[in-house]
Amino acid sequence: MRKSIVAGNWKMNMSHVEALNLYKSLSALEESFPSNVEVLVAPPYVYLNELNNIGKGSRVKVIAQNCASNESGAYTGEVSASMLRSIGINSAIVGHSERRHVFGESIREVTEKVLMLLKQNMQVVFCVGEQLSERKGGSHFNVISDQLQSVLSLEPSLFEKIVVAYEPVWAIGTGETASPEQAQEMHSFIRSKLNEVYGKQSNQTRILYGGSVKPNNASEIFGKQDVDGGLVGGASLDASVFAEIIKAAG
Ligand code: PGA
């Protein structure tokens, strides 16, 4: 019913040549991707335009890792949603835990970014996730609930553009994953929160899992009822490894 998404977050990796090669190698494998899976990659800003142009007609869609919380003006180093849109990018990740915790983005700033993207009619891959201390202290559901506020007062027609990614911070880049049961428990909680506001529409929302997804754990996690694919960091930097994860979502 919900079409799965597997998205690769390249983070701050890859030289120009490496990025081109990775994109081309992945596109070359697209015949092997299940037809019921959408494939996205999020390269660094500087490669977006070129890869998006190369990828016209490819099943591997190019998205951004971030965007500015302001519309335009004196914000040195920032890239706005409208700039992304002007080069044909239709989707961006917002609220990734590295943005929240390394760069100190507040819930308010994340909300502003969501609104900037929606104003451009772009899709938002909206990330939430608790830290290890929060899970150990038992506040993980409250933390996720607070983070979800950024997308809980949208018009239903705008909410359609939201894809949620649950990424427990303790599982990102650590080699440790949430168990399939822990993932399902949180995904079902997230869907119930969305349901309180958006009703049946929330059954259409894709909720991705992220945090050390690898070929050997992907199918078990993706097999859970409320898990609609994954947001993949490290394992998306190798085309054949990432392709295995894509196949696991079919
Ligand atoms: P990881 O990263 O797969 O390397 O854990 C996931 C993410 O940060 O999106």
mmCIF file of C-alpha atoms and ligand atoms in Angstrom:
data_model
loop_
_atom_site.group_PDB
_atom_site.id
_atom_site.type_symbol
_atom_site.label_atom_id
_atom_site.label_comp_id
_atom_site.label_asym_id
_atom_site.label_seq_id
_atom_site.Cartn_x
_atom_site.Cartn_y
_atom_site.Cartn_z
ATOM 1 C CA MET A 1 0.000 0.000 0.000
ATOM 2 C CA ARG A 2 2.797 2.425 0.928
ATOM 3 C CA LYS A 3 5.644 2.525 -1.562
ATOM 4 C CA SER A 4 8.939 1.973 0.262
ATOM 5 C CA ILE A 5 11.788 4.443 0.039
ATOM 6 C CA VAL A 6 15.468 3.709 0.427
ATOM 7 C CA ALA A 7 17.498 6.906 0.728
ATOM 8 C CA GLY A 8 21.280 7.197 0.862
ATOM 9 C CA ASN A 9 22.701 10.048 2.927
ATOM 10 C CA TRP A 10 26.256 10.618 1.718
ATOM 11 C CA LYS A 11 26.924 13.222 4.419
ATOM 12 C CA MET A 12 30.229 15.073 3.959
ATOM 13 C CA ASN A 13 31.907 12.339 1.938
ATOM 14 C CA MET A 14 33.163 11.889 -1.637
ATOM 15 C CA SER A 15 35.365 13.986 -3.906
ATOM 16 C CA HIS A 16 33.811 15.193 -7.145
ATOM 17 C CA VAL A 17 35.095 12.222 -9.124
ATOM 18 C CA GLU A 18 34.076 9.769 -6.422
ATOM 19 C CA ALA A 19 30.580 11.250 -6.275
ATOM 20 C CA LEU A 20 30.161 10.956 -10.032
ATOM 21 C CA ASN A 21 31.379 7.375 -10.002
ATOM 22 C CA LEU A 22 29.162 6.395 -7.108
ATOM 23 C CA TYR A 23 26.089 7.913 -8.732
ATOM 24 C CA LYS A 24 26.810 6.302 -12.093
ATOM 25 C CA SER A 25 27.569 2.898 -10.552
ATOM 26 C CA LEU A 26 24.323 2.996 -8.615
ATOM 27 C CA SER A 27 22.272 4.072 -11.630
ATOM 28 C CA ALA A 28 23.830 1.266 -13.632
ATOM 29 C CA LEU A 29 22.320 -1.197 -11.159
ATOM 30 C CA GLU A 30 18.810 0.202 -11.332
ATOM 31 C CA GLU A 31 17.430 -2.686 -13.383
ATOM 32 C CA SER A 32 17.957 -4.825 -10.301
ATOM 33 C CA PHE A 33 15.919 -2.542 -8.015
ATOM 34 C CA PRO A 34 12.450 -3.795 -7.092
ATOM 35 C CA SER A 35 9.801 -1.763 -8.928
ATOM 36 C CA ASN A 36 7.971 -0.958 -5.696
ATOM 37 C CA VAL A 37 10.890 0.919 -4.110
ATOM 38 C CA GLU A 38 11.772 4.602 -4.562
ATOM 39 C CA VAL A 39 15.498 5.256 -4.490
ATOM 40 C CA LEU A 40 16.952 8.578 -3.313
ATOM 41 C CA VAL A 41 20.501 9.775 -2.734
ATOM 42 C CA ALA A 42 21.547 12.912 -0.866
ATOM 43 C CA PRO A 43 24.985 14.066 -2.043
ATOM 44 C CA PRO A 44 26.720 17.199 -0.718
ATOM 45 C CA TYR A 45 25.310 20.472 -2.110
ATOM 46 C CA VAL A 46 28.175 21.075 -4.556
ATOM 47 C CA TYR A 47 27.348 17.957 -6.564
ATOM 48 C CA LEU A 48 23.564 18.265 -6.605
ATOM 49 C CA ASN A 49 23.090 20.116 -9.871
ATOM 50 C CA GLU A 50 25.424 17.945 -11.878
ATOM 51 C CA LEU A 51 24.164 14.643 -10.516
ATOM 52 C CA ASN A 52 20.568 15.725 -10.899
ATOM 53 C CA ASN A 53 21.222 16.558 -14.563
ATOM 54 C CA ILE A 54 23.075 13.322 -15.212
ATOM 55 C CA GLY A 55 20.268 11.459 -13.478
ATOM 56 C CA LYS A 56 17.355 12.764 -15.554
ATOM 57 C CA GLY A 57 15.330 9.676 -16.339
ATOM 58 C CA SER A 58 17.205 7.561 -13.796
ATOM 59 C CA ARG A 59 15.361 5.852 -10.955
ATOM 60 C CA VAL A 60 17.957 7.227 -8.545
ATOM 61 C CA LYS A 61 16.566 10.623 -7.535
ATOM 62 C CA VAL A 62 18.863 13.291 -6.141
ATOM 63 C CA ILE A 63 17.843 15.127 -2.967
ATOM 64 C CA ALA A 64 19.537 17.604 -0.594
ATOM 65 C CA GLN A 65 20.866 16.894 2.909
ATOM 66 C CA ASN A 66 19.677 20.161 4.388
ATOM 67 C CA CYS A 67 18.424 23.654 3.576
ATOM 68 C CA ALA A 68 18.430 27.075 5.218
ATOM 69 C CA SER A 69 15.745 28.145 7.659
ATOM 70 C CA ASN A 70 15.583 31.563 5.998
ATOM 71 C CA GLU A 71 14.265 32.507 2.629
ATOM 72 C CA SER A 72 17.167 34.592 1.264
ATOM 73 C CA GLY A 73 19.584 37.331 2.246
ATOM 74 C CA ALA A 74 22.681 37.818 4.374
ATOM 75 C CA TYR A 75 23.186 34.254 5.608
ATOM 76 C CA THR A 76 26.744 33.437 4.580
ATOM 77 C CA GLY A 77 27.277 29.806 3.687
ATOM 78 C CA GLU A 78 23.610 28.849 3.597
ATOM 79 C CA VAL A 79 21.591 27.363 0.735
ATOM 80 C CA SER A 80 17.870 28.093 0.538
ATOM 81 C CA ALA A 81 15.003 25.809 -0.369
ATOM 82 C CA SER A 82 14.167 28.042 -3.348
ATOM 83 C CA MET A 83 17.746 27.683 -4.658
ATOM 84 C CA LEU A 84 17.433 23.926 -4.459
ATOM 85 C CA ARG A 85 14.125 24.086 -6.224
ATOM 86 C CA SER A 86 15.597 26.335 -8.920
ATOM 87 C CA ILE A 87 18.052 23.587 -9.923
ATOM 88 C CA GLY A 88 15.310 20.979 -10.006
ATOM 89 C CA ILE A 89 15.788 19.381 -6.591
ATOM 90 C CA ASN A 90 12.411 18.303 -5.211
ATOM 91 C CA SER A 91 13.239 16.915 -1.805
ATOM 92 C CA ALA A 92 15.547 17.483 1.173
ATOM 93 C CA ILE A 93 16.421 15.907 4.500
ATOM 94 C CA VAL A 94 15.625 18.072 7.525
ATOM 95 C CA GLY A 95 16.319 17.583 11.216
ATOM 96 C CA HIS A 96 18.997 14.941 10.850
ATOM 97 C CA SER A 97 20.477 14.182 14.272
ATOM 98 C CA GLU A 98 23.846 15.568 13.189
ATOM 99 C CA ARG A 99 22.123 18.867 12.398
ATOM 100 C CA ARG A 100 20.263 18.815 15.707
ATOM 101 C CA HIS A 101 23.126 17.683 17.925
ATOM 102 C CA VAL A 102 26.385 18.661 16.189
ATOM 103 C CA PHE A 103 25.134 21.959 14.773
ATOM 104 C CA GLY A 104 22.679 22.666 17.562
ATOM 105 C CA GLU A 105 19.551 23.109 15.460
ATOM 106 C CA SER A 106 16.544 23.694 17.656
ATOM 107 C CA ILE A 107 13.082 22.267 17.084
ATOM 108 C CA ARG A 108 12.036 25.775 16.032
ATOM 109 C CA GLU A 109 14.771 26.014 13.414
ATOM 110 C CA VAL A 110 13.937 22.548 12.105
ATOM 111 C CA THR A 111 10.285 23.602 11.850
ATOM 112 C CA GLU A 112 11.272 26.679 9.858
ATOM 113 C CA LYS A 113 13.235 24.517 7.441
ATOM 114 C CA VAL A 114 10.241 22.224 6.982
ATOM 115 C CA LEU A 115 8.089 25.245 6.160
ATOM 116 C CA MET A 116 10.669 26.634 3.721
ATOM 117 C CA LEU A 117 10.681 23.368 1.790
ATOM 118 C CA LEU A 118 6.903 23.063 1.797
ATOM 119 C CA LYS A 119 6.610 26.604 0.499
ATOM 120 C CA GLN A 120 8.605 25.422 -2.506
ATOM 121 C CA ASN A 121 6.301 22.430 -2.843
ATOM 122 C CA MET A 122 9.206 20.113 -2.014
ATOM 123 C CA GLN A 123 9.157 16.770 -0.232
ATOM 124 C CA VAL A 124 10.637 16.727 3.275
ATOM 125 C CA VAL A 125 12.497 13.743 4.698
ATOM 126 C CA PHE A 126 11.943 14.730 8.292
ATOM 127 C CA CYS A 127 14.221 13.009 10.835
ATOM 128 C CA VAL A 128 13.556 12.328 14.480
ATOM 129 C CA GLY A 129 15.553 10.287 16.968
ATOM 130 C CA GLU A 130 16.434 10.009 20.630
ATOM 131 C CA GLN A 131 19.880 9.887 22.190
ATOM 132 C CA LEU A 132 21.124 6.913 24.176
ATOM 133 C CA SER A 133 20.725 8.670 27.539
ATOM 134 C CA GLU A 134 17.127 9.511 26.647
ATOM 135 C CA ARG A 135 16.325 5.906 25.783
ATOM 136 C CA LYS A 136 18.055 4.648 28.912
ATOM 137 C CA GLY A 137 16.178 7.209 30.989
ATOM 138 C CA GLY A 138 12.877 6.138 29.442
ATOM 139 C CA SER A 139 12.066 9.511 27.853
ATOM 140 C CA HIS A 140 12.438 8.376 24.237
ATOM 141 C CA PHE A 141 8.737 8.520 23.394
ATOM 142 C CA ASN A 142 8.489 12.056 24.798
ATOM 143 C CA VAL A 143 11.549 13.161 22.854
ATOM 144 C CA ILE A 144 10.131 11.854 19.591
ATOM 145 C CA SER A 145 6.766 13.355 20.381
ATOM 146 C CA ASP A 146 8.368 16.788 20.912
ATOM 147 C CA GLN A 147 10.382 16.551 17.699
ATOM 148 C CA LEU A 148 7.263 15.553 15.761
ATOM 149 C CA GLN A 149 5.621 18.885 16.678
ATOM 150 C CA SER A 150 7.440 20.370 13.668
ATOM 151 C CA VAL A 151 5.080 18.497 11.345
ATOM 152 C CA LEU A 152 1.907 18.285 13.426
ATOM 153 C CA SER A 153 0.229 21.544 12.535
ATOM 154 C CA LEU A 154 0.384 21.469 8.765
ATOM 155 C CA GLU A 155 -2.482 21.613 6.310
ATOM 156 C CA PRO A 156 -3.281 18.035 5.255
ATOM 157 C CA SER A 157 -2.291 18.876 1.666
ATOM 158 C CA LEU A 158 1.153 19.942 2.898
ATOM 159 C CA PHE A 159 1.497 17.021 5.263
ATOM 160 C CA GLU A 160 1.330 14.767 2.191
ATOM 161 C CA LYS A 161 4.841 15.968 1.379
ATOM 162 C CA ILE A 162 6.311 14.648 4.631
ATOM 163 C CA VAL A 163 8.304 11.437 4.880
ATOM 164 C CA VAL A 164 9.400 10.680 8.453
ATOM 165 C CA ALA A 165 12.722 9.002 9.254
ATOM 166 C CA TYR A 166 13.176 7.505 12.711
ATOM 167 C CA GLU A 167 16.878 7.431 13.475
ATOM 168 C CA PRO A 168 17.873 6.590 17.035
ATOM 169 C CA VAL A 169 21.036 8.641 17.569
ATOM 170 C CA TRP A 170 22.749 5.746 19.339
ATOM 171 C CA ALA A 171 22.431 3.646 16.187
ATOM 172 C CA ILE A 172 23.835 6.164 13.700
ATOM 173 C CA GLY A 173 27.281 5.246 12.456
ATOM 174 C CA THR A 174 27.844 3.038 15.478
ATOM 175 C CA GLY A 175 27.224 -0.365 13.938
ATOM 176 C CA GLU A 176 24.486 -0.842 16.513
ATOM 177 C CA THR A 177 20.919 -1.003 15.210
ATOM 178 C CA ALA A 178 17.612 -0.840 16.930
ATOM 179 C CA SER A 179 16.164 -4.337 16.992
ATOM 180 C CA PRO A 180 13.364 -4.832 14.465
ATOM 181 C CA GLU A 181 10.984 -4.869 17.456
ATOM 182 C CA GLN A 182 12.322 -1.580 18.840
ATOM 183 C CA ALA A 183 12.016 -0.028 15.391
ATOM 184 C CA GLN A 184 8.442 -1.269 14.954
ATOM 185 C CA GLU A 185 7.489 -0.073 18.428
ATOM 186 C CA MET A 186 8.682 3.479 17.695
ATOM 187 C CA HIS A 187 7.341 3.539 14.128
ATOM 188 C CA SER A 188 3.934 2.501 15.359
ATOM 189 C CA PHE A 189 4.115 5.201 18.064
ATOM 190 C CA ILE A 190 5.010 7.802 15.421
ATOM 191 C CA ARG A 191 2.137 6.697 13.209
ATOM 192 C CA SER A 192 -0.269 6.912 16.136
ATOM 193 C CA LYS A 193 0.868 10.497 16.819
ATOM 194 C CA LEU A 194 0.364 11.394 13.159
ATOM 195 C CA ASN A 195 -2.999 9.673 13.251
ATOM 196 C CA GLU A 196 -4.197 11.856 16.137
ATOM 197 C CA VAL A 197 -3.856 14.889 13.871
ATOM 198 C CA TYR A 198 -4.205 13.620 10.315
ATOM 199 C CA GLY A 199 -6.433 10.595 10.768
ATOM 200 C CA LYS A 200 -6.461 8.080 7.959
ATOM 201 C CA GLN A 201 -4.004 10.159 5.954
ATOM 202 C CA SER A 202 -1.280 8.965 8.317
ATOM 203 C CA ASN A 203 -1.658 5.457 6.882
ATOM 204 C CA GLN A 204 -0.104 6.814 3.689
ATOM 205 C CA THR A 205 2.916 8.418 5.383
ATOM 206 C CA ARG A 206 6.178 6.645 4.789
ATOM 207 C CA ILE A 207 8.209 6.157 7.971
ATOM 208 C CA LEU A 208 11.809 5.143 7.291
ATOM 209 C CA TYR A 209 14.241 3.605 9.735
ATOM 210 C CA GLY A 210 17.839 4.829 9.901
ATOM 211 C CA GLY A 211 20.870 3.833 11.957
ATOM 212 C CA SER A 212 23.471 1.320 10.785
ATOM 213 C CA VAL A 213 21.224 -0.284 8.166
ATOM 214 C CA LYS A 214 23.311 -2.884 6.312
ATOM 215 C CA PRO A 215 22.519 -5.657 3.813
ATOM 216 C CA ASN A 216 22.504 -8.236 6.630
ATOM 217 C CA ASN A 217 19.896 -6.483 8.793
ATOM 218 C CA ALA A 218 17.824 -4.540 6.243
ATOM 219 C CA SER A 219 15.196 -7.106 5.305
ATOM 220 C CA GLU A 220 14.309 -7.953 8.898
ATOM 221 C CA ILE A 221 13.867 -4.285 9.822
ATOM 222 C CA PHE A 222 12.082 -3.369 6.560
ATOM 223 C CA GLY A 223 9.798 -6.363 7.058
ATOM 224 C CA LYS A 224 8.100 -4.747 10.039
ATOM 225 C CA GLN A 225 4.607 -3.439 9.484
ATOM 226 C CA ASP A 226 5.249 0.262 10.044
ATOM 227 C CA VAL A 227 8.744 0.405 8.555
ATOM 228 C CA ASP A 228 8.571 1.692 4.987
ATOM 229 C CA GLY A 229 12.227 1.578 4.024
ATOM 230 C CA GLY A 230 15.387 3.199 5.287
ATOM 231 C CA LEU A 231 17.675 6.188 5.463
ATOM 232 C CA VAL A 232 21.177 4.830 5.053
ATOM 233 C CA GLY A 233 24.477 6.562 5.769
ATOM 234 C CA GLY A 234 27.721 4.570 5.664
ATOM 235 C CA ALA A 235 26.351 1.675 3.625
ATOM 236 C CA SER A 236 25.136 4.038 0.888
ATOM 237 C CA LEU A 237 28.707 4.959 -0.056
ATOM 238 C CA ASP A 238 29.236 1.706 -1.935
ATOM 239 C CA ALA A 239 26.900 1.166 -4.906
ATOM 240 C CA SER A 240 26.686 -2.619 -4.706
ATOM 241 C CA VAL A 241 26.180 -2.636 -0.925
ATOM 242 C CA PHE A 242 23.475 0.038 -1.206
ATOM 243 C CA ALA A 243 21.813 -1.891 -4.038
ATOM 244 C CA GLU A 244 21.541 -4.916 -1.727
ATOM 245 C CA ILE A 245 19.705 -2.760 0.811
ATOM 246 C CA ILE A 246 17.392 -1.450 -1.924
ATOM 247 C CA LYS A 247 16.557 -5.025 -2.897
ATOM 248 C CA ALA A 248 15.744 -5.832 0.733
ATOM 249 C CA ALA A 249 12.981 -3.193 0.656
ATOM 250 C CA GLY A 250 11.144 -4.796 -2.283
HETATM 251 P P1 PGA B 1 24.419 5.203 9.228
HETATM 252 O O1 PGA B 1 23.766 6.667 9.130
HETATM 253 O O2 PGA B 1 23.661 4.321 8.276
HETATM 254 O O3 PGA B 1 25.842 5.391 8.835
HETATM 255 O O4 PGA B 1 24.250 4.771 10.653
HETATM 256 C C1 PGA B 1 22.390 6.839 9.020
HETATM 257 C C2 PGA B 1 22.047 8.293 8.920
HETATM 258 O O5 PGA B 1 22.687 9.117 9.595
HETATM 259 O O6 PGA B 1 21.140 8.689 8.171
#
